[in-house]
Coordinates of C-alpha atoms in Angstrom, one line a residue:
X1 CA 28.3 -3.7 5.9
X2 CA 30.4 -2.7 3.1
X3 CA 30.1 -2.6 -0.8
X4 CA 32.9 -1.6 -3.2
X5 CA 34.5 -0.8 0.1
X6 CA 31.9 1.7 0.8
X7 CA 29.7 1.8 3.1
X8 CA 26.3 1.5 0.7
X9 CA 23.4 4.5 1.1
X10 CA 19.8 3.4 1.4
X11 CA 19.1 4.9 -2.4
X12 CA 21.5 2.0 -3.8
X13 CA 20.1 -0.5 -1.0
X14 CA 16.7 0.4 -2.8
X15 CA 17.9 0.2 -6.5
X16 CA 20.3 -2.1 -7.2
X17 CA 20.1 -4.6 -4.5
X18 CA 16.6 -7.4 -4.6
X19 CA 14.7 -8.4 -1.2
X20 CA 12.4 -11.3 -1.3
X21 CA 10.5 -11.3 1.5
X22 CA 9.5 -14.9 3.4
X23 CA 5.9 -13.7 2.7
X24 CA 4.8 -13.4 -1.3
X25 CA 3.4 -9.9 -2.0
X26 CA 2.3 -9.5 -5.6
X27 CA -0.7 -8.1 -7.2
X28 CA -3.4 -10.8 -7.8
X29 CA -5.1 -9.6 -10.9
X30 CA -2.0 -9.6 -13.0
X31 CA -0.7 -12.2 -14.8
X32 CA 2.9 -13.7 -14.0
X33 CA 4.3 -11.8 -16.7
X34 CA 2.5 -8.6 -16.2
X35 CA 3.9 -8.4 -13.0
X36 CA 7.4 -8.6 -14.1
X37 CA 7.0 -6.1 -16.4
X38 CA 5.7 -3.6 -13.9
X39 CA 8.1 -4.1 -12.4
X40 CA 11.1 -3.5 -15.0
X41 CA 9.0 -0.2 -16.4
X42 CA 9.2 0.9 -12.9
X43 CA 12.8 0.0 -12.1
X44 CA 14.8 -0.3 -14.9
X45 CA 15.6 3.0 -17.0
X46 CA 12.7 5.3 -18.1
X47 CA 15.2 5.6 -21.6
X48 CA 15.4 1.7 -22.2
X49 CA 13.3 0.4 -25.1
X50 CA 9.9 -1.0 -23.8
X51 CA 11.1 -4.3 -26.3
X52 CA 14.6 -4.2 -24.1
X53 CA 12.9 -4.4 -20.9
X54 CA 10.3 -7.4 -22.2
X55 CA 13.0 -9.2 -23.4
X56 CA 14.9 -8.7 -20.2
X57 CA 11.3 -9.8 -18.4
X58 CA 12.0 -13.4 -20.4
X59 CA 14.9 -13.8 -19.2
X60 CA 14.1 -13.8 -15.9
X61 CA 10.7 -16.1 -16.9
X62 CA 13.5 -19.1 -18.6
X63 CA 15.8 -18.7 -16.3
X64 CA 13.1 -19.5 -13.4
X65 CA 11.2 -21.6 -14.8
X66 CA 8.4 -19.8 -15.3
X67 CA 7.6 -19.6 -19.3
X68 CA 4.8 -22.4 -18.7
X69 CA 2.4 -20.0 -16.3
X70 CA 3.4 -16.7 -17.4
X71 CA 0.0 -15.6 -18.5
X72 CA -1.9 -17.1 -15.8
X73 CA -2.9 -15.0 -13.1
X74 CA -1.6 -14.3 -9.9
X75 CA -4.2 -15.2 -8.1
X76 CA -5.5 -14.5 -4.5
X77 CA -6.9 -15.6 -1.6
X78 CA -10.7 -15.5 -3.6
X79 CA -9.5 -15.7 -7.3
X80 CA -7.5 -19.0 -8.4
X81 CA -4.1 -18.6 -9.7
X82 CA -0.7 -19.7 -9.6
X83 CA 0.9 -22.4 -7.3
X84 CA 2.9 -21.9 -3.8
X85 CA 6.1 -22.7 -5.9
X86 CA 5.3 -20.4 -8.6
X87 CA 4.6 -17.4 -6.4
X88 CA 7.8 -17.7 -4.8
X89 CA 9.8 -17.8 -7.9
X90 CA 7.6 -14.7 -9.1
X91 CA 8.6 -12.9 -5.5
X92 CA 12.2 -14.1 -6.7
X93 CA 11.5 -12.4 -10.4
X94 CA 10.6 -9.1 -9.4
X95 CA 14.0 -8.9 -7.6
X96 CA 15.9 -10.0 -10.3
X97 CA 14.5 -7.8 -13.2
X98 CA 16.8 -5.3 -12.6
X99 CA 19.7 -7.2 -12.7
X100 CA 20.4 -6.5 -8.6
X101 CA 24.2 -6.5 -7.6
X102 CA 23.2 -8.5 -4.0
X103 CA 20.1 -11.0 -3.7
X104 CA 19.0 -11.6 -0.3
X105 CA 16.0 -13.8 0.7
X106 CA 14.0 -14.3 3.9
X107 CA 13.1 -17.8 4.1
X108 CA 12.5 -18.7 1.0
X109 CA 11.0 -22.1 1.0
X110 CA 8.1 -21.3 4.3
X111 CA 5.2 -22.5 3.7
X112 CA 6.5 -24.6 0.8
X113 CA 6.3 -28.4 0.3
X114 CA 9.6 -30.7 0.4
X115 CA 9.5 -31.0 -3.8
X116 CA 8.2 -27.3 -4.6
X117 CA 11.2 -26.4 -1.7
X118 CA 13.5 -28.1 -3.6
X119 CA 12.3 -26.2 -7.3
X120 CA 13.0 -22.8 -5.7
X121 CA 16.3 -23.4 -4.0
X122 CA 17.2 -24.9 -7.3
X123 CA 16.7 -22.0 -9.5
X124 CA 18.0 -20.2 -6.8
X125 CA 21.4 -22.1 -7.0
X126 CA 21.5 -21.5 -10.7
X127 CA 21.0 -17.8 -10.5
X128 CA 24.2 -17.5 -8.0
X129 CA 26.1 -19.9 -10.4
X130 CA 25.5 -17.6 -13.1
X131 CA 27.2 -14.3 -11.1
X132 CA 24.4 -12.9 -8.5
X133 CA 25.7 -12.8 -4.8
X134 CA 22.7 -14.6 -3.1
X135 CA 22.3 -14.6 0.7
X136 CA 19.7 -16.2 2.0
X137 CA 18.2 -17.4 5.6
X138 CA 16.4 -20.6 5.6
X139 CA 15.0 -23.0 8.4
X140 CA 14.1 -26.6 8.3
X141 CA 16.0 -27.7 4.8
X142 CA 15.4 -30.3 3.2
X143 CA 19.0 -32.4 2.9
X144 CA 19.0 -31.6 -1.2
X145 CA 18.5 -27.5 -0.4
X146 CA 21.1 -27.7 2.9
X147 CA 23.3 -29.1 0.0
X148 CA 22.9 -27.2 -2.8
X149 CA 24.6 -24.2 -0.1
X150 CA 28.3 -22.8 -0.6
X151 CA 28.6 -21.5 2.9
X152 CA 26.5 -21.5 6.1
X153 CA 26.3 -19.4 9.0
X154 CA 24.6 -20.3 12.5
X155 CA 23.2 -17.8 15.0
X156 CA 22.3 -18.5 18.5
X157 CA 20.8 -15.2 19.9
X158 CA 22.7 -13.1 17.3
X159 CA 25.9 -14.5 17.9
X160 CA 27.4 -16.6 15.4
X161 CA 28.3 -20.4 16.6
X162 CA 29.7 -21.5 13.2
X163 CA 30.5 -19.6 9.8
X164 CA 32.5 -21.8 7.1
X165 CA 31.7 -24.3 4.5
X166 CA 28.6 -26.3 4.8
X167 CA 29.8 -29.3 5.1
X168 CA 32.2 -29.0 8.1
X169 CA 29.2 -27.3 10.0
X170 CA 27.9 -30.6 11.9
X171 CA 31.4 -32.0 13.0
X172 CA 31.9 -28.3 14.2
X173 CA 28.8 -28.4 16.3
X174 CA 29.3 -31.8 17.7
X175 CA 32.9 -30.7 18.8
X176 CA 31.1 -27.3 20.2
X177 CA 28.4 -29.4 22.5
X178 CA 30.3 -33.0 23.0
X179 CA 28.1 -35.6 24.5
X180 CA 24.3 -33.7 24.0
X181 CA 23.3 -35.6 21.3
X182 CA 23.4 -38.5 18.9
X183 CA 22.8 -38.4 15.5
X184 CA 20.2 -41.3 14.9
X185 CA 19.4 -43.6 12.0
X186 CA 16.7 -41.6 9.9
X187 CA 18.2 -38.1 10.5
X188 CA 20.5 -36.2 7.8
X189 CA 23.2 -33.7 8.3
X190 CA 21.2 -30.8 8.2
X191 CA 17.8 -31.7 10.3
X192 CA 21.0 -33.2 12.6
X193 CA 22.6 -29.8 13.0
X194 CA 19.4 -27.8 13.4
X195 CA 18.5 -30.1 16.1
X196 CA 22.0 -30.0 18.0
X197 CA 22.8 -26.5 17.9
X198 CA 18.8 -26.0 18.8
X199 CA 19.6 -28.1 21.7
X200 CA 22.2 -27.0 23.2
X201 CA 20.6 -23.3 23.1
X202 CA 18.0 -24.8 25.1
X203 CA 20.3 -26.7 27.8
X204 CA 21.9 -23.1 28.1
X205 CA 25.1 -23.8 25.8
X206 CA 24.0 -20.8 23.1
X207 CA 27.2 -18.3 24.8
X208 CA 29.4 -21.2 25.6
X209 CA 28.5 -22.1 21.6
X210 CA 29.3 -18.8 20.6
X211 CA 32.7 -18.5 22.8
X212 CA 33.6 -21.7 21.2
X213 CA 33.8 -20.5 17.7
X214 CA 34.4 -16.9 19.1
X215 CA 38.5 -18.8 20.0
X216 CA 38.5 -21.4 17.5
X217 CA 40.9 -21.0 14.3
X218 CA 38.1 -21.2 11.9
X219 CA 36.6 -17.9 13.4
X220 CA 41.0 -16.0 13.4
X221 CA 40.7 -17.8 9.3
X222 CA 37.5 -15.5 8.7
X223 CA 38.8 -12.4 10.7
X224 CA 42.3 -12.4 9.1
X225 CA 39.9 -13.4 5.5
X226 CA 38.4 -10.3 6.5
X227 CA 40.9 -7.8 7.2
X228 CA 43.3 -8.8 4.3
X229 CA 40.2 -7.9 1.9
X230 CA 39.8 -4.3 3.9
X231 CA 43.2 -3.9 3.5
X232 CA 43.5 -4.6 0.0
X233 CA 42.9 -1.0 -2.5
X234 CA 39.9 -1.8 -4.7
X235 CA 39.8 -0.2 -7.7
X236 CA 35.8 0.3 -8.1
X237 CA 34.6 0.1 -11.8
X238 CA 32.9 3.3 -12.9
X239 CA 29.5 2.2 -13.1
X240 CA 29.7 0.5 -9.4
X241 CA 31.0 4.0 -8.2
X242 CA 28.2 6.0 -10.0
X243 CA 25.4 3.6 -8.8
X244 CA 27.3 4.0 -5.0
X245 CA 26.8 7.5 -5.4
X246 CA 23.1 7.9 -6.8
X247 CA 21.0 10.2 -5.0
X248 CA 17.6 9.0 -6.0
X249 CA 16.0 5.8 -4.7
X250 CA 13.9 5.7 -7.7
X251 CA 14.9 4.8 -11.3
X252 CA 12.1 6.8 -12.7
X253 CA 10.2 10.0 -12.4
X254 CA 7.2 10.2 -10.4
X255 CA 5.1 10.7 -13.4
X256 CA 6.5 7.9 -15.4
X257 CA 5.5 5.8 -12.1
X258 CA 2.2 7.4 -12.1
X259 CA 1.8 6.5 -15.5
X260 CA 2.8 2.7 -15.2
X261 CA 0.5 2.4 -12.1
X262 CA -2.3 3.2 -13.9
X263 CA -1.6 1.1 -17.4
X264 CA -1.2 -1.8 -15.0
X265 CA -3.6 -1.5 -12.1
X266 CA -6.1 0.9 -13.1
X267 CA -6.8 -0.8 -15.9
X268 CA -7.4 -4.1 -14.6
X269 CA -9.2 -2.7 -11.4
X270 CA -11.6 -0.7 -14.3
X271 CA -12.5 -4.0 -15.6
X272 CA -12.8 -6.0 -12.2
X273 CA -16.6 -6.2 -10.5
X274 CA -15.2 -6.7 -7.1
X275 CA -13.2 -3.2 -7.4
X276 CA -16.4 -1.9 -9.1
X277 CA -19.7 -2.6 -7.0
X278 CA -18.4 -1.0 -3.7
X279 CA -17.9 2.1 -5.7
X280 CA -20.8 2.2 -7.7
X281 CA -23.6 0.2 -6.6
X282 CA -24.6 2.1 -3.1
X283 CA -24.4 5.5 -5.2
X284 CA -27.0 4.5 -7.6
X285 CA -29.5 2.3 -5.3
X286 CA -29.2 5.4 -2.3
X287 CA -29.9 7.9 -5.5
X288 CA -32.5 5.8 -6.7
X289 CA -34.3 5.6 -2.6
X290 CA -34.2 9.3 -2.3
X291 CA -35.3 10.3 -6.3
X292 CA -38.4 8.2 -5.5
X293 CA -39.2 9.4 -2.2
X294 CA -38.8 13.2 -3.0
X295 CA -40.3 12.9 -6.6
X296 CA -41.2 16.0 -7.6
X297 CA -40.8 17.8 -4.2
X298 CA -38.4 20.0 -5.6
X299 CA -40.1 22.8 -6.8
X300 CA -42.4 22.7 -4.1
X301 CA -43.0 26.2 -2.2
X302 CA -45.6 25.3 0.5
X303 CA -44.1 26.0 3.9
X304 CA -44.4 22.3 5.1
X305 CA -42.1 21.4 1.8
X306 CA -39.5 23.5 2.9
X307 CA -37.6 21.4 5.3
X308 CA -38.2 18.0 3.2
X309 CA -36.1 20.2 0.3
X310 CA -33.2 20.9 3.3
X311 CA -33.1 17.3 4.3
X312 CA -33.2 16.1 0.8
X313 CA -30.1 18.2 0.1
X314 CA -28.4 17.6 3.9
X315 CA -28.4 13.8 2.8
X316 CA -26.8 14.5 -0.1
X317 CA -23.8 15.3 1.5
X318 CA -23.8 13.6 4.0
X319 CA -24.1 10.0 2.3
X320 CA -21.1 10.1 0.5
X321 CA -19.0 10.9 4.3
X322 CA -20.7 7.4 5.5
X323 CA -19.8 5.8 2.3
X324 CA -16.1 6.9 2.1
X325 CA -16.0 3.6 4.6
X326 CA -15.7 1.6 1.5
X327 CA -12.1 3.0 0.6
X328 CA -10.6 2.0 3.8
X329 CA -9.4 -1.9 2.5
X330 CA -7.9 -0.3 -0.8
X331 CA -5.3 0.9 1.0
X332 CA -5.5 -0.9 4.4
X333 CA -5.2 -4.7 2.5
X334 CA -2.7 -3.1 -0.3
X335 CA -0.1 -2.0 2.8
X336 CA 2.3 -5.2 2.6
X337 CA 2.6 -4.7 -1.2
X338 CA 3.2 -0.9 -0.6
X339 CA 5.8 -1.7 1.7
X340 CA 7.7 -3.8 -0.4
X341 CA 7.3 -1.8 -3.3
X342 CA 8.5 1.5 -1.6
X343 CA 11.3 -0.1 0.1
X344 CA 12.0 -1.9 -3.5
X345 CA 12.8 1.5 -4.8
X346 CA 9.6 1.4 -7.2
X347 CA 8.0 4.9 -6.3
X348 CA 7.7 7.6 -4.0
X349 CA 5.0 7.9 -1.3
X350 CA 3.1 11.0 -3.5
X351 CA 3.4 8.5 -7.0
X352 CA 1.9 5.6 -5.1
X353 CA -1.1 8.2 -3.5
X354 CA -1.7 10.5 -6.8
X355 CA -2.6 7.2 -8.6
X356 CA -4.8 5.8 -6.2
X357 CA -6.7 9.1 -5.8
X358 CA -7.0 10.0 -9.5
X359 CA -7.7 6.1 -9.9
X360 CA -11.3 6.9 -7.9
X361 CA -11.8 10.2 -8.8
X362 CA -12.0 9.5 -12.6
X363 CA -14.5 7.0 -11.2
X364 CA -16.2 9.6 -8.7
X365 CA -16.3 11.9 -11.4
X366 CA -18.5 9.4 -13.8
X367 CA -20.9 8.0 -11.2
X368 CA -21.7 11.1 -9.4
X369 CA -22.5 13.1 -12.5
X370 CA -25.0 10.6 -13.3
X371 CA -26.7 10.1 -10.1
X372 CA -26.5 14.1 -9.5
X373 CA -28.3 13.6 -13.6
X374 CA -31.8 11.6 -12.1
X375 CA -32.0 12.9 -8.8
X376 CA -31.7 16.9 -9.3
X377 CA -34.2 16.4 -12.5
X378 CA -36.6 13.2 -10.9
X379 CA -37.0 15.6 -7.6
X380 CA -37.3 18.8 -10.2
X381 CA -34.9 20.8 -7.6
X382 CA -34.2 24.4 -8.2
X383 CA -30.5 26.2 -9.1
X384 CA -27.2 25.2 -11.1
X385 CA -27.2 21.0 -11.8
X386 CA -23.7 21.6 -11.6
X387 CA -23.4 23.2 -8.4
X388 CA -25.7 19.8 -7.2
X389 CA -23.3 17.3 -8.7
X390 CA -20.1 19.6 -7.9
X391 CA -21.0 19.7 -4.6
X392 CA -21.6 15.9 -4.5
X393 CA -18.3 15.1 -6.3
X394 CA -16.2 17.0 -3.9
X395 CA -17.8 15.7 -1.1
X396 CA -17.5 11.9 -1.9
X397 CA -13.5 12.7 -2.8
X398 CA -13.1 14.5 0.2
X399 CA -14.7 11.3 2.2
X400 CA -12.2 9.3 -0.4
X401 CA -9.2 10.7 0.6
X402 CA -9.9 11.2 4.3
X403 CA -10.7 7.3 4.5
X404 CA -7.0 7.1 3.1
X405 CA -5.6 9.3 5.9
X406 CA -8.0 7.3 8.4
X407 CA -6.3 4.0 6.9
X408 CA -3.1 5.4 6.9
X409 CA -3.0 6.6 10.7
X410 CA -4.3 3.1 11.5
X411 CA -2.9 0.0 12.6
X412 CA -5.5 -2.2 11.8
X413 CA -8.9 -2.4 9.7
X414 CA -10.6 -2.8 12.6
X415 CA -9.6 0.5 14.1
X416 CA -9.9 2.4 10.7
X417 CA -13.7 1.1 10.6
X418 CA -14.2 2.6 13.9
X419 CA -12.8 5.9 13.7
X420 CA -13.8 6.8 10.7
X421 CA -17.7 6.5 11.2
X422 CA -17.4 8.0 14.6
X423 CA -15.9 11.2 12.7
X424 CA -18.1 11.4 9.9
X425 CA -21.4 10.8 13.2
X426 CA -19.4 14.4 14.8
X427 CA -19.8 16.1 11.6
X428 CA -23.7 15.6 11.5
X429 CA -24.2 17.9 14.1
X430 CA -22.4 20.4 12.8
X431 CA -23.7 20.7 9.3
X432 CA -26.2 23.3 10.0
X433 CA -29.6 21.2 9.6
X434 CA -29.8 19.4 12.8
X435 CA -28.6 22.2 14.8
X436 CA -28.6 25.7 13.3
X437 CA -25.7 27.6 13.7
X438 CA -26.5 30.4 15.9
X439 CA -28.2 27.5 18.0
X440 CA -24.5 25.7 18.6
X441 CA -23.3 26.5 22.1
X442 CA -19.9 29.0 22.0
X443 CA -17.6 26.5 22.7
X444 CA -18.2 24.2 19.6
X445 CA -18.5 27.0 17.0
X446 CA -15.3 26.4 15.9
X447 CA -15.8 22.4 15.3
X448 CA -18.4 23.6 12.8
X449 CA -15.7 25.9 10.7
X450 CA -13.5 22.7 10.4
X451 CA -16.6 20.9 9.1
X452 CA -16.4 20.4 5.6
X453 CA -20.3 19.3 5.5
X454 CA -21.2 22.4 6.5
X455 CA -19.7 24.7 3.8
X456 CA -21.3 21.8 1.3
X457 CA -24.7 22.1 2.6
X458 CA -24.7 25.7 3.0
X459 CA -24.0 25.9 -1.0
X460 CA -26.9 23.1 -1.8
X461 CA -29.4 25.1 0.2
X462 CA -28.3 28.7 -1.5
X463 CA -28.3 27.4 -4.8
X464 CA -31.9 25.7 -4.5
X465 CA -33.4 28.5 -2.3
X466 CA -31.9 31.2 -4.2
X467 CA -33.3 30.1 -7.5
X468 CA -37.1 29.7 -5.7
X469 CA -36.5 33.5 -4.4
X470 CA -35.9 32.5 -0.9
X471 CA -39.1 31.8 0.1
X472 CA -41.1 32.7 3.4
X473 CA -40.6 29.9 6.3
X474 CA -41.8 30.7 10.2
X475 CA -41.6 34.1 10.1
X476 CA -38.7 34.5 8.2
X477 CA -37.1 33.1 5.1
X478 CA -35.4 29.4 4.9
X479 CA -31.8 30.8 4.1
X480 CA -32.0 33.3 7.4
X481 CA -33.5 30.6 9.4
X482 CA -30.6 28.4 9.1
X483 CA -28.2 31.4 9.1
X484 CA -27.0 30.8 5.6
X485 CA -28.5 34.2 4.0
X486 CA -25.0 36.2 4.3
X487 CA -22.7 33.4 3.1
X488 CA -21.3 33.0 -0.6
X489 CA -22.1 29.8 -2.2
X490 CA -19.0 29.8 -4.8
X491 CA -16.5 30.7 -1.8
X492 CA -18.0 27.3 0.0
X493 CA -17.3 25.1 -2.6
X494 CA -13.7 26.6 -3.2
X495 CA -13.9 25.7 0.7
X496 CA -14.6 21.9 -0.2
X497 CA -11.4 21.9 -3.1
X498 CA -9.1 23.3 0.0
X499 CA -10.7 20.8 2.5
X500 CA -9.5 18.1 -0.3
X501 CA -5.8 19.4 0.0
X502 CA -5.4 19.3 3.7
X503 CA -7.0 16.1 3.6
X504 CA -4.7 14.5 1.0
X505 CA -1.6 16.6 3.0
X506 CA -2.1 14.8 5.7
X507 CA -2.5 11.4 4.3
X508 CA 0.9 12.1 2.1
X509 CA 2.6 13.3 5.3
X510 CA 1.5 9.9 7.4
X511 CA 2.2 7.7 4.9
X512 CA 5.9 9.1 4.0
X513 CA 7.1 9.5 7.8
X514 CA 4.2 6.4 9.3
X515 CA 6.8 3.4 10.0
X516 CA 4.6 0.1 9.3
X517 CA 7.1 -2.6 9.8
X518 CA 10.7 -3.2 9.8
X519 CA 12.6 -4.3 6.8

């Protein structure tokens, strides 16, 4: 496939062609308009007046008839929005924001009624009238979109069995496969042809088909078409050559992405309960059970208190490692959009991954420091608050991001649900409360070094035992009875911040080299 005579690298493919996919992927809680506009401030020019690039959005609104829903929401599967026929010509207006050289589209009137069908294919025509090359594979027209066509093209097994105007495509097929079938009162040309070439694949007549218009003189009129337009020296205009030539499949920087993703979806998703109560609702109620059923336990020497003290603070990190099961849809159920949008040219893998980590750790940050606030002073424990809701804060973003590397290596939900509660049920055992240290047999000691619950819990118990002067606990004191007397706190929870960049490392590096679907 050529371009400009050239053959066209997968950075232009990216920026200055559009791809609407058969399926619509768009984000739900923006409005029709919103969504066009994220997508212009991510693919048109980072130097192009924000007014420039609205106006440009309007265009595209009139010219698809779109100007009557444009602030209604998208909508989704639980949320009412905008119509079948409306979401398609939104999938179309994302691709046509930037102005692409080449439109292609995968079957764009599935799932669409006969009328709304019709709407699409009609703006669709208008758009190539109006100097956009539009290619486009369709099944099952209706006889006004089969005519609103310039040229068709007919595979049978990947070999073409017709390629010329549309309307000498039935008398082509008929001469093709003589005698299969008759067209019958109530058919039109193109259910007629569908049904006849379909036919005669299935009597075994796809190759002979194919061999047909393989030594017919339509097929030697497209081949000498062909090579006299190869032949020919194209002088390519500047700006065609440049945009051949461009190196980066982004228009923008990755900043200026991360910026635009968090104006449009952070914002919205800050306002949204349904993004909200998963992330905040199971931190405060599990804070709340374990305030009120170690009130006032902190401070609490006597011998028996001791080990209601470790457990208090060995749930505390280990909550937020079950709870990091709650991520796994945010990126799982966002995949198909990330797809499109990567392949679209909006953003690299670490712009689309910065802003959905800093999206929940400005969160994280918030609601941990609060519940850290009522459970370190209802309990009355002992040491640094900070150290208690640092601790906490790194934990729960470590059990954030590793849920996104979980997700990521996964094919499914179902799988990511599975594997990543049967990790986090491995790390229990290794934390240091359930089985001391020096009581884990030789060949697992290293699983507990690569345990990022132990180095958290370690930290908790120093910083709360420390402050109560290490106090006296069967024969010996609590921090030497769990074999955390020679360790330094500070250089744990450093240990948790690198944890937190191998763990975001390796969710970067399987989603940029991970292939999820063709395209």
């Amino acid at each position: 496939v050529l371009f400009g005579s050239q053959k066209p690298s997968t950075a232009f493919l990216r920026r200055f062609t559009g791809y609407v996919e058969q399926f619509d992927t768009l984000i739900g809680m923006l409005t029709v308009k919103e969504m066009l506009l994220y997508t212009a401030e991510m693919k048109r020019p980072i130097s192009e007046p924000y007014a420039s690039k609205a106006a440009a959005v309007d265009d595209v609104l009139d010219k698809l008839a779109l100007m009557s829903c444009k602030d209604t929401l998208i909508g989704t599967a639980m949320v009412k929005g905008i119509s079948g026929g409306q979401a398609k010509r939104t999938n179309i207006g994302i691709a046509l924001v930037t102005n692409p050289r080449v439109l292609f589209l995968d079957e764009p009137t599935s799932g669409l009624d006969s009328y709304t069908s019709n709407e699409v294919m009609r703006n669709v025509k208008q758009l190539a009238v109006g100097g956009v090359t539009i290619c486009a594979t369709i099944h099952s027209p209706t006889a006004y979109c089969f005519s609103l066509f310039s040229r068709l093209m007919m595979l049978v097994k990947g070999r073409i069995v017709y390629f010329g105007p549309i309307s000498g495509g039935l008398a082509f097929a008929q001469q093709a496969c003589p005698n299969l079938k008759e067209m019958e009162a109530g058919y039109n040309d193109a259910e007629f042809l569908v049904d006849l070439v379909t036919d005669g694949d299935r009597h075994g007549r796809g190759d002979r088909m194919a061999d047909y218009y393989d030594k017919s003189a339509l097929a030697k009129e497209n081949v000498q078409h062909l090579e006299t337009l190869l032949s020919k020296t194209h002088t390519v205009p500047k700006e065609l050559e440049d945009q051949l030539n461009v190196k980066s499949a982004t228009a923008t920087p990755w900043w200026w992405g991360l910026w635009t993703i968090m104006r449009y979806r952070t914002r919205k998703n800050y306002k949204d309960p349904n993004y909200l109560s998963p992330r905040v609702l199971d931190k405060i109620l599990l804070s709340l059970l374990i305030m009120t059923l170690y009130l006032l336990k902190g401070d609490d020497t006597n011998e028996s208190n001791l080990t209601n003290i470790a457990a208090v603070l060995f749930m505390w990190v280990t909550l937020p490692a079950f709870g990091a099961a709650a991520y796994i849809p945010s990126l799982v159920l966002e995949r198909s959009l990330f797809i499109r949008e990567r392949a679209d040219g909006l953003y690299h893998v670490i712009t689309y991954l910065l802003s959905k980590i800093l999206e929940e750790v400005l969160l994280a940050a918030i609601v941990t420091a609060v519940c850290a606030g009522f459970v370190f002073y209802g309990i009355q424990l002992q040491g640094a608050w900070v150290i208690f809701w640092l601790v906490y804060f790194l934990c729960l973003i470590n059990g954030i991001v590793l849920a996104y590397f979980i997700a990521a290596l996964s094919p499914t939900m179902d799988v990511a649900n599975a594997l990543l509660p049967l990790y986090a049920v491995t790390l229990l055992f290794f934390a240091g409360f359930l089985f001391r240290f020096d009581n884990i047999p030789p060949w697992w000691k290293w699983y507990s070094y690569l345990n990022f619950l132990r180095y958290a819990w370690s930290a908790l118990m120093r910083n709360q035992f420390d402050a109560m002067g290490d106090p006296p606990f069967l024969d010996t004191t609590v921090t030497d009875y769990y074999n955390i007397g020679g360790i330094d706190p500070d250089a744990h929870v450093g240990f948790l911040a690198i944890f937190f960049g191998v763990f975001f490392l390796l969710a970067w590096t399987t989603m940029s080299f991970r292939k999820y679907a063709d395209r």
